[in-house]
Short mmCIF file of C-alpha atoms and ligand atoms in Angstrom, two decimals:
data_model
loop_
_atom_site.label_atom_id
_atom_site.label_comp_id
_atom_site.label_asym_id
_atom_site.label_seq_id
_atom_site.Cartn_x
_atom_site.Cartn_y
_atom_site.Cartn_z
CA MET A 1200 8.36 49.63 7.28
CA ASP A 1201 11.36 51.33 8.97
CA GLU A 1202 11.30 53.87 6.15
CA LYS A 1203 7.56 54.35 6.70
CA ARG A 1204 6.80 53.35 3.11
CA ASP A 1205 3.37 52.07 2.22
CA TYR A 1206 3.33 48.28 2.40
CA THR A 1207 -0.38 47.75 1.76
CA ASP A 1208 0.01 47.00 -1.96
CA ILE A 1209 2.72 44.40 -1.59
CA ARG A 1210 1.59 40.95 -2.70
CA GLY A 1211 1.70 38.23 -0.07
CA VAL A 1212 1.24 40.70 2.80
CA CYS A 1213 -1.50 40.58 5.43
CA TYR A 1214 -2.22 43.56 7.62
CA ILE A 1215 -4.75 44.98 10.06
CA SER A 1216 -6.65 48.05 8.88
CA LYS A 1217 -9.20 50.41 10.35
CA GLU A 1218 -10.93 50.54 6.95
CA PRO A 1219 -12.30 47.65 4.88
CA LYS A 1220 -10.92 47.11 1.39
CA TYR A 1221 -14.09 47.00 -0.73
CA GLU A 1222 -12.48 45.74 -3.91
CA TYR A 1223 -11.44 42.56 -2.17
CA ILE A 1224 -13.67 39.53 -1.33
CA GLN A 1225 -15.60 40.29 1.85
CA LEU A 1226 -15.37 37.28 4.23
CA PRO A 1227 -17.72 36.52 7.11
CA SER A 1228 -16.54 38.30 10.23
CA HIS A 1229 -14.53 36.56 12.93
CA GLN A 1230 -17.53 36.74 15.25
CA GLU A 1231 -19.88 35.28 12.61
CA CYS A 1232 -17.51 32.34 12.18
CA LEU A 1233 -17.45 31.80 15.95
CA ASP A 1234 -21.24 31.82 16.06
CA ASP A 1235 -21.87 29.69 12.97
CA LYS A 1236 -19.53 26.94 11.88
CA GLU A 1237 -20.95 26.90 8.36
CA LYS A 1238 -19.81 30.50 7.94
CA TYR A 1239 -16.31 29.31 8.80
CA ILE A 1240 -16.56 26.81 5.91
CA TYR A 1241 -17.52 29.67 3.54
CA LEU A 1242 -14.54 31.61 4.78
CA PHE A 1243 -12.18 28.70 4.32
CA ASP A 1244 -13.45 28.07 0.75
CA ASP A 1245 -12.66 31.64 -0.19
CA PHE A 1246 -9.24 31.44 1.51
CA TYR A 1247 -8.45 28.17 -0.31
CA ASP A 1248 -9.67 29.30 -3.73
CA ASN A 1249 -7.69 32.53 -3.62
CA ASN A 1250 -4.31 31.06 -3.22
CA ASP A 1251 -2.99 31.07 -6.77
CA PRO A 1252 -1.08 34.21 -7.77
CA ILE A 1253 -2.61 34.20 -11.29
CA SER A 1254 -6.26 34.08 -10.27
CA ALA A 1255 -6.41 35.09 -6.60
CA ASN A 1256 -8.37 38.03 -5.25
CA GLY A 1257 -7.51 39.79 -2.04
CA LEU A 1258 -9.51 38.96 1.12
CA CYS A 1259 -11.00 41.21 3.77
CA GLN A 1260 -12.39 40.01 7.08
CA PRO A 1261 -13.97 42.14 9.87
CA VAL A 1262 -12.37 41.31 13.20
CA ASP A 1263 -13.94 43.21 16.14
CA SER A 1264 -13.67 46.91 15.19
CA ARG A 1265 -10.94 46.37 12.58
CA TYR A 1266 -10.27 44.48 9.36
CA LEU A 1267 -7.84 41.77 8.47
CA ILE A 1268 -6.69 42.34 4.88
CA GLN A 1269 -4.91 39.63 2.91
CA ASN A 1270 -3.34 40.70 -0.43
CA PRO A 1271 -3.13 38.16 -3.26
CA PRO A 1272 -0.02 35.92 -2.99
CA CYS A 1273 3.39 36.69 -4.49
CA ASP A 1274 4.07 35.63 -8.06
CA TYR A 1275 5.63 32.24 -8.46
CA LEU A 1276 9.32 31.93 -9.28
CA ASP A 1277 10.10 30.86 -12.85
CA GLU A 1278 12.83 28.29 -13.64
CA LYS A 1279 15.58 30.91 -13.73
CA GLU A 1280 14.49 32.34 -10.39
CA MET A 1281 14.20 28.87 -8.90
CA ASP A 1282 17.81 28.23 -9.97
CA ALA A 1283 18.95 31.61 -8.63
CA ASN A 1284 17.28 30.83 -5.32
CA SER A 1285 19.08 27.51 -5.08
CA ASN A 1286 22.40 29.20 -5.95
CA LEU A 1287 22.29 31.30 -2.79
CA PRO A 1288 25.23 30.49 -0.53
CA PHE A 1289 23.55 27.99 1.79
CA THR A 1290 26.07 26.57 4.27
CA ARG A 1291 24.34 23.18 4.86
CA GLU A 1292 25.28 23.61 8.50
CA LEU A 1293 23.29 24.16 11.66
CA HIS A 1294 22.59 27.72 12.61
CA PRO A 1295 25.34 28.72 15.09
CA TYR A 1296 22.69 29.25 17.71
CA TYR A 1297 21.80 25.52 17.65
CA ALA A 1298 25.30 24.29 16.90
CA LYS A 1299 26.31 25.48 20.37
CA MET A 1300 23.83 23.06 21.86
CA GLY A 1301 25.29 20.01 20.16
CA LYS A 1302 24.47 17.72 17.23
CA VAL A 1303 21.09 17.71 15.56
CA LYS A 1304 20.60 14.21 14.27
CA CYS A 1305 18.04 15.04 11.56
CA LEU A 1306 20.52 17.32 9.77
CA GLU A 1307 22.35 14.18 8.66
CA THR A 1308 19.31 13.06 6.70
CA ILE A 1309 18.90 16.32 4.83
CA LYS A 1310 22.37 17.80 4.56
CA PHE A 1311 23.07 16.20 1.17
CA SER A 1312 19.57 16.21 -0.23
CA ILE A 1313 18.35 18.05 -3.32
CA MET A 1314 15.06 19.89 -3.69
CA THR A 1315 14.03 19.63 -7.34
CA HIS A 1316 10.81 21.67 -7.27
CA HIS A 1317 8.25 23.59 -5.23
CA GLY A 1318 4.52 23.06 -4.95
CA CYS A 1319 2.08 20.15 -4.93
CA TRP A 1320 -1.29 19.68 -6.61
CA GLY A 1321 -2.13 16.44 -4.80
CA GLU A 1322 -4.51 18.28 -2.45
CA CYS A 1323 -4.53 15.69 0.33
CA ASN A 1324 -6.98 17.42 2.66
CA PHE A 1325 -4.85 16.95 5.77
CA CYS A 1326 -1.72 18.56 4.23
CA ALA A 1327 -0.98 22.30 4.11
CA ILE A 1328 1.76 22.20 1.43
CA GLY A 1329 -0.64 23.23 -1.36
CA VAL A 1330 -1.56 26.30 0.64
CA HIS A 1331 1.88 27.48 1.66
CA GLN A 1332 3.86 26.41 -1.46
CA GLY A 1333 1.02 26.63 -3.97
CA ARG A 1334 -0.63 24.05 -6.22
CA THR A 1335 1.55 24.78 -9.26
CA ILE A 1336 4.86 22.95 -9.69
CA ARG A 1337 7.86 25.22 -10.15
CA THR A 1338 10.86 23.29 -11.33
CA ARG A 1339 14.62 23.84 -11.19
CA THR A 1340 16.54 23.14 -14.37
CA GLU A 1341 18.42 19.83 -14.69
CA GLY A 1342 21.72 21.71 -15.08
CA ASN A 1343 21.23 23.56 -11.82
CA ILE A 1344 20.30 20.37 -9.95
CA LEU A 1345 23.36 18.55 -11.35
CA GLU A 1346 25.59 21.45 -10.31
CA GLU A 1347 24.34 21.08 -6.78
CA ALA A 1348 25.05 17.34 -6.83
CA LYS A 1349 28.58 18.09 -8.06
CA GLU A 1350 29.17 20.72 -5.37
CA PHE A 1351 28.65 18.14 -2.63
CA ASN A 1352 32.17 16.94 -3.41
CA LYS A 1353 33.47 20.09 -1.68
CA TYR A 1354 32.33 18.81 1.69
CA LYS A 1355 34.60 16.57 3.74
CA ASP A 1356 31.74 14.62 5.26
CA TYR A 1357 30.09 13.86 1.89
CA LYS A 1358 30.36 10.14 1.18
CA GLY A 1359 28.75 10.10 -2.25
CA ILE A 1360 25.28 9.41 -0.85
CA ILE A 1361 22.50 11.84 -1.78
CA SER A 1362 19.73 11.20 0.70
CA ASP A 1363 16.95 12.59 -1.43
CA VAL A 1364 16.27 13.96 -4.92
CA GLY A 1365 12.74 15.19 -4.55
CA GLY A 1366 10.16 17.72 -3.50
CA PRO A 1367 6.78 17.79 -1.75
CA THR A 1368 5.76 14.94 -4.11
CA ALA A 1369 8.85 13.57 -5.84
CA ASN A 1370 7.12 12.48 -9.02
CA MET A 1371 5.52 15.81 -9.87
CA TYR A 1372 8.83 17.07 -11.24
CA GLY A 1373 8.94 18.40 -14.77
CA TYR A 1374 5.36 18.66 -15.98
CA GLU A 1375 2.29 20.82 -15.30
CA CYS A 1376 -1.19 21.51 -16.62
CA GLY A 1377 -1.01 24.12 -19.39
CA LYS A 1378 -4.33 25.63 -18.38
CA LYS A 1379 -3.14 26.15 -14.80
CA LEU A 1380 0.05 27.83 -15.94
CA LYS A 1381 -1.92 30.34 -18.00
CA LYS A 1382 -5.08 30.90 -15.93
CA GLY A 1383 -4.37 29.54 -12.47
CA THR A 1384 -5.87 26.65 -10.51
CA CYS A 1385 -9.49 25.59 -11.05
CA ASP A 1386 -11.90 26.33 -8.21
CA ASP A 1387 -14.58 23.84 -9.07
CA ILE A 1388 -12.54 20.71 -9.73
CA ARG A 1389 -9.29 19.23 -8.43
CA CYS A 1390 -6.37 18.05 -10.53
CA VAL A 1391 -6.63 14.71 -8.71
CA ASP A 1392 -9.01 13.35 -6.13
CA ALA A 1393 -10.26 10.06 -4.66
CA GLU A 1394 -11.85 9.01 -7.93
CA ARG A 1395 -10.04 10.51 -10.89
CA LEU A 1396 -7.18 12.43 -12.38
CA CYS A 1397 -8.16 15.50 -14.44
CA LYS A 1398 -7.90 14.69 -18.17
CA VAL A 1399 -6.09 17.96 -18.76
CA MET A 1400 -3.16 16.90 -16.54
CA HIS A 1401 -0.78 14.87 -18.68
CA VAL A 1402 1.34 13.05 -16.16
CA ASP A 1403 4.76 12.42 -17.65
CA HIS A 1404 7.69 10.99 -15.71
CA GLY A 1405 10.00 11.30 -18.75
CA ARG A 1406 11.90 14.37 -17.54
CA ASN A 1407 12.20 12.98 -14.03
CA ILE A 1408 13.71 9.72 -15.35
CA ASN A 1409 16.32 11.65 -17.36
CA LEU A 1410 17.16 13.75 -14.34
CA LEU A 1411 17.68 10.73 -12.08
CA ARG A 1412 19.89 9.06 -14.70
CA LYS A 1413 22.04 12.17 -14.98
CA VAL A 1414 22.30 12.58 -11.21
CA ARG A 1415 23.65 9.01 -10.98
CA GLU A 1416 26.36 9.93 -13.47
CA VAL A 1417 27.60 12.99 -11.53
CA GLU A 1418 31.17 12.58 -10.36
CA GLY A 1419 31.33 11.33 -6.80
CA VAL A 1420 27.75 10.07 -6.59
CA ARG A 1421 27.62 6.49 -5.31
CA LYS A 1422 23.91 6.42 -4.57
CA ALA A 1423 21.06 8.92 -4.97
CA PHE A 1424 17.89 8.05 -3.07
CA VAL A 1425 14.40 9.37 -3.68
CA ALA A 1426 13.12 9.60 -0.10
CA SER A 1427 10.39 12.18 -0.69
CA GLY A 1428 6.84 10.94 -1.03
CA VAL A 1429 5.83 9.44 -4.38
CA ARG A 1430 2.23 9.40 -5.61
CA TYR A 1431 1.65 5.88 -6.80
CA ASP A 1432 -1.57 6.84 -8.58
CA LEU A 1433 0.47 9.07 -10.90
CA ILE A 1434 2.76 6.16 -11.70
CA THR A 1435 -0.12 3.90 -12.68
CA ALA A 1436 -1.76 6.80 -14.63
CA ASP A 1437 1.34 7.46 -16.75
CA LYS A 1438 1.00 4.78 -19.44
CA LYS A 1439 4.07 6.01 -21.32
CA HIS A 1440 6.72 6.41 -18.59
CA GLY A 1441 5.15 5.23 -15.31
CA TYR A 1442 6.57 1.71 -15.58
CA SER A 1443 10.04 2.92 -16.52
CA TYR A 1444 10.04 5.42 -13.68
CA LEU A 1445 9.18 2.73 -11.15
CA LYS A 1446 11.86 0.51 -12.68
CA GLU A 1447 14.46 3.21 -12.19
CA MET A 1448 13.30 3.63 -8.59
CA VAL A 1449 13.41 -0.11 -7.88
CA GLN A 1450 16.83 -0.50 -9.53
CA HIS A 1451 18.61 2.53 -8.09
CA HIS A 1452 16.74 4.93 -5.85
CA ILE A 1453 15.20 3.10 -2.89
CA SER A 1454 16.97 1.45 0.03
CA GLY A 1455 15.23 -1.88 0.51
CA GLN A 1456 11.78 -0.42 0.89
CA MET A 1457 9.64 2.18 -0.83
CA LYS A 1458 7.41 4.41 1.27
CA VAL A 1459 3.92 5.04 -0.02
CA ALA A 1460 1.07 6.87 1.65
CA PRO A 1461 -2.36 5.34 1.00
CA GLU A 1462 -3.34 6.69 4.48
CA HIS A 1463 -6.50 4.52 4.53
CA THR A 1464 -8.50 2.09 2.43
CA GLN A 1465 -12.12 2.86 3.35
CA GLN A 1466 -13.63 4.81 0.44
CA HIS A 1467 -15.64 7.33 2.53
CA VAL A 1468 -12.53 8.13 4.61
CA LEU A 1469 -10.38 8.36 1.48
CA GLU A 1470 -12.87 10.78 -0.05
CA LEU A 1471 -12.68 13.02 3.02
CA MET A 1472 -8.87 12.78 2.85
CA GLY A 1473 -8.81 13.51 -0.90
CA LYS A 1474 -6.74 10.35 -1.50
CA PRO A 1475 -7.00 7.79 -4.36
CA GLY A 1476 -9.05 4.60 -3.94
CA LYS A 1477 -7.54 1.32 -2.79
CA GLU A 1478 -7.81 -0.26 -6.22
CA THR A 1479 -5.02 1.99 -7.41
CA LEU A 1480 -2.88 0.85 -4.49
CA VAL A 1481 -3.48 -2.79 -5.39
CA ASP A 1482 -2.55 -2.14 -9.03
CA PHE A 1483 0.58 -0.31 -7.97
CA LYS A 1484 1.59 -3.10 -5.57
CA LYS A 1485 1.28 -5.63 -8.37
CA MET A 1486 3.51 -3.51 -10.60
CA TYR A 1487 6.05 -3.03 -7.79
CA ASP A 1488 6.18 -6.69 -6.86
CA ARG A 1489 6.55 -7.76 -10.51
CA LEU A 1490 9.40 -5.35 -11.07
CA ASN A 1491 11.21 -6.47 -7.93
CA LYS A 1492 10.89 -10.05 -9.09
CA GLU A 1493 12.23 -9.21 -12.55
CA GLU A 1494 15.14 -7.34 -11.03
CA GLY A 1495 15.90 -10.14 -8.52
CA LYS A 1496 15.37 -7.75 -5.61
CA ASN A 1497 13.66 -8.42 -2.31
CA GLN A 1498 12.28 -4.95 -1.54
CA PHE A 1499 9.14 -4.00 0.31
CA LEU A 1500 6.52 -1.34 0.42
CA THR A 1501 6.02 0.63 3.65
CA TYR A 1502 2.63 2.22 4.06
CA TYR A 1503 1.84 5.43 5.89
CA LEU A 1504 -1.60 5.30 7.46
CA ILE A 1505 -3.68 7.79 9.46
CA ALA A 1506 -5.96 6.88 12.35
CA ALA A 1507 -8.88 9.07 13.59
CA HIS A 1508 -9.10 11.30 10.52
CA PRO A 1509 -12.50 13.02 10.49
CA GLY A 1510 -15.08 10.50 9.25
CA CYS A 1511 -13.04 7.52 10.51
CA GLU A 1512 -14.55 5.24 13.15
CA GLU A 1513 -13.12 2.19 14.87
CA LYS A 1514 -14.94 -0.13 12.48
CA ASP A 1515 -13.09 1.59 9.62
CA MET A 1516 -9.78 0.85 11.29
CA HIS A 1517 -10.77 -2.81 11.67
CA GLU A 1518 -11.57 -2.89 7.97
CA LEU A 1519 -8.23 -1.23 7.22
CA LYS A 1520 -6.49 -3.85 9.32
CA ARG A 1521 -8.32 -6.64 7.49
CA PHE A 1522 -7.24 -5.16 4.16
CA THR A 1523 -3.57 -4.84 5.13
CA THR A 1524 -3.53 -8.39 6.49
CA ASP A 1525 -5.51 -10.12 3.69
CA GLU A 1526 -4.67 -8.06 0.63
CA LEU A 1527 -1.32 -6.45 1.35
CA LYS A 1528 -0.05 -9.39 3.49
CA MET A 1529 1.63 -7.19 6.03
CA ASN A 1530 1.29 -5.70 9.50
CA PRO A 1531 1.50 -1.88 9.34
CA GLU A 1532 4.06 -0.27 11.63
CA GLN A 1533 3.71 3.32 10.45
CA ALA A 1534 0.38 4.80 11.53
CA GLN A 1535 -0.08 8.24 12.97
CA VAL A 1536 -3.00 9.74 14.83
CA PHE A 1537 -4.49 12.55 12.79
CA THR A 1538 -3.37 16.05 13.75
CA PRO A 1539 -5.47 18.96 12.45
CA THR A 1540 -3.04 21.17 10.59
CA PRO A 1541 -3.99 24.85 10.20
CA GLY A 1542 -4.85 25.81 6.60
CA THR A 1543 -6.32 22.42 5.68
CA TYR A 1544 -9.80 21.12 4.91
CA SER A 1545 -9.26 18.25 7.36
CA ALA A 1546 -8.83 20.79 10.12
CA VAL A 1547 -12.05 22.46 9.00
CA MET A 1548 -13.76 19.03 9.23
CA TYR A 1549 -12.27 18.45 12.67
CA TYR A 1550 -13.56 21.79 13.97
CA THR A 1551 -16.96 21.90 12.25
CA GLU A 1552 -17.73 18.16 12.25
CA MET A 1553 -19.16 18.63 8.79
CA ASP A 1554 -18.13 17.52 5.30
CA PRO A 1555 -17.16 20.90 3.78
CA LYS A 1556 -18.44 19.84 0.34
CA THR A 1557 -21.93 18.67 1.37
CA ARG A 1558 -22.22 20.45 4.77
CA LYS A 1559 -23.47 17.09 6.10
CA LYS A 1560 -22.54 16.08 9.66
CA ILE A 1561 -19.64 13.62 9.93
CA PHE A 1562 -18.27 11.59 12.83
CA VAL A 1563 -15.10 13.09 14.34
CA GLU A 1564 -13.16 11.28 17.04
CA LYS A 1565 -11.97 13.86 19.57
CA ASP A 1566 -11.22 11.67 22.59
CA THR A 1567 -7.45 11.16 22.93
CA LYS A 1568 -7.67 7.62 24.27
CA ARG A 1569 -10.09 6.53 21.57
CA LYS A 1570 -7.85 8.08 18.90
CA GLU A 1571 -4.95 6.01 20.22
CA LYS A 1572 -7.19 2.96 20.19
CA GLN A 1573 -7.89 3.53 16.47
CA LYS A 1574 -4.13 3.52 15.88
CA LYS A 1575 -3.58 0.39 17.93
CA ILE A 1576 -6.22 -1.48 15.98
CA VAL A 1577 -4.11 -1.21 12.88
CA VAL A 1578 -0.55 -1.47 14.24
CA GLU A 1579 -0.92 -4.11 16.93
CA LYS A 1580 0.01 -7.55 15.72
CA ASP A 1581 -2.44 -9.45 17.87
CA CYS A 1582 -5.20 -6.88 18.26
CA PHE A 1583 -7.90 -9.38 17.44
CA LYS A 1584 -6.57 -11.93 19.91
CA THR A 1585 -6.10 -9.41 22.73
CA GLY A 1586 -9.70 -8.32 22.43
CA PHE A 1587 -8.89 -4.87 21.07
CA ALA A 1588 -11.36 -5.56 18.35
CA SER A 1589 -14.18 -5.52 20.84
S1 SF4 B 2466 -7.63 21.83 -15.71
FE1 SF4 B 2466 -7.49 20.00 -14.45
S2 SF4 B 2466 -5.27 19.68 -14.19
FE2 SF4 B 2466 -5.55 21.79 -14.89
S3 SF4 B 2466 -5.65 23.01 -13.02
FE3 SF4 B 2466 -7.77 22.51 -13.55
S4 SF4 B 2466 -8.18 20.61 -12.41
FE4 SF4 B 2466 -5.94 20.91 -12.43
#
């Protein structure tokens, strides 16, 4: 831009223009979206479906007297480029600007962690990772990951503990849908949703298992955790390697508890969230408990849950509480009140109070106190006794 070169054909760039770009998809104008919430859903559908570099079109939206133009996204990095990116001379230190202000505690949890891949095709509706990293997994090579683990030995404060070997979803490493790699993501169906996993996606934890075994053998490694989120529905879906993967995790890669994110158990809420049904969670828990017993370990599952997601009412939280008490035999401690994240379908639901698929009206809790009440219903030990249930 300093050199006054034309930037308007660079992929991944958005810019304001006085002229529309007719060859791009014409979105409803900013004003139309303000006047009509359904138009905003149309706009979001186009934004969401034009996010894959292989298949995306550019987008053009009138805003007052000008146009917002969004070029198709940048091409994905291939394995070599992913490796080259990771080989850049990262310092693993705080930026000097922050270092002057003292310690930043959270650096300790990420300083010696390894990112194995980019992207996520889980499409949880409240999460923006699929939009900003893409829905196609791009993987680093094993050799490059092992080099990084070896390099940790150079640091004086490295104690042989790798805090995480993972990515947006740890167990999406090392496999992808062949159709997606050639033609881009599908617009009409999802790779995985509340009811099913696409038949074309062959979930295979084999490469991930090999990677974890090799990481454990790297000189200086005493323990390598997998702290990133794991999709339990992919473990139960992988008939060939799912059990072995979970066994590796139970034996070597969790620290007393494994974190899973069912987020809810009520089917209509799960559908709005884009999460798998509770039956899968029950199957997974059985597998996890059996493995821990076989291995002579006393490890637990920790569940992430969301209160006040669009579509969720207090009665749904009571049902969730009943399920965690009766079926999971635990009292949840980790529940968060839903936050609408930009770039997500859940934020669209929150704003429009509609199900974006059916355009039907849905209940959305917007009162801060009542949102907190939803959370308390599920985390408070004695909520029924204290009358919270009423
Ligand atoms: S074919 Fe199935 S797995 Fe592949 S991109 Fe489409 S929905 Fe996803």
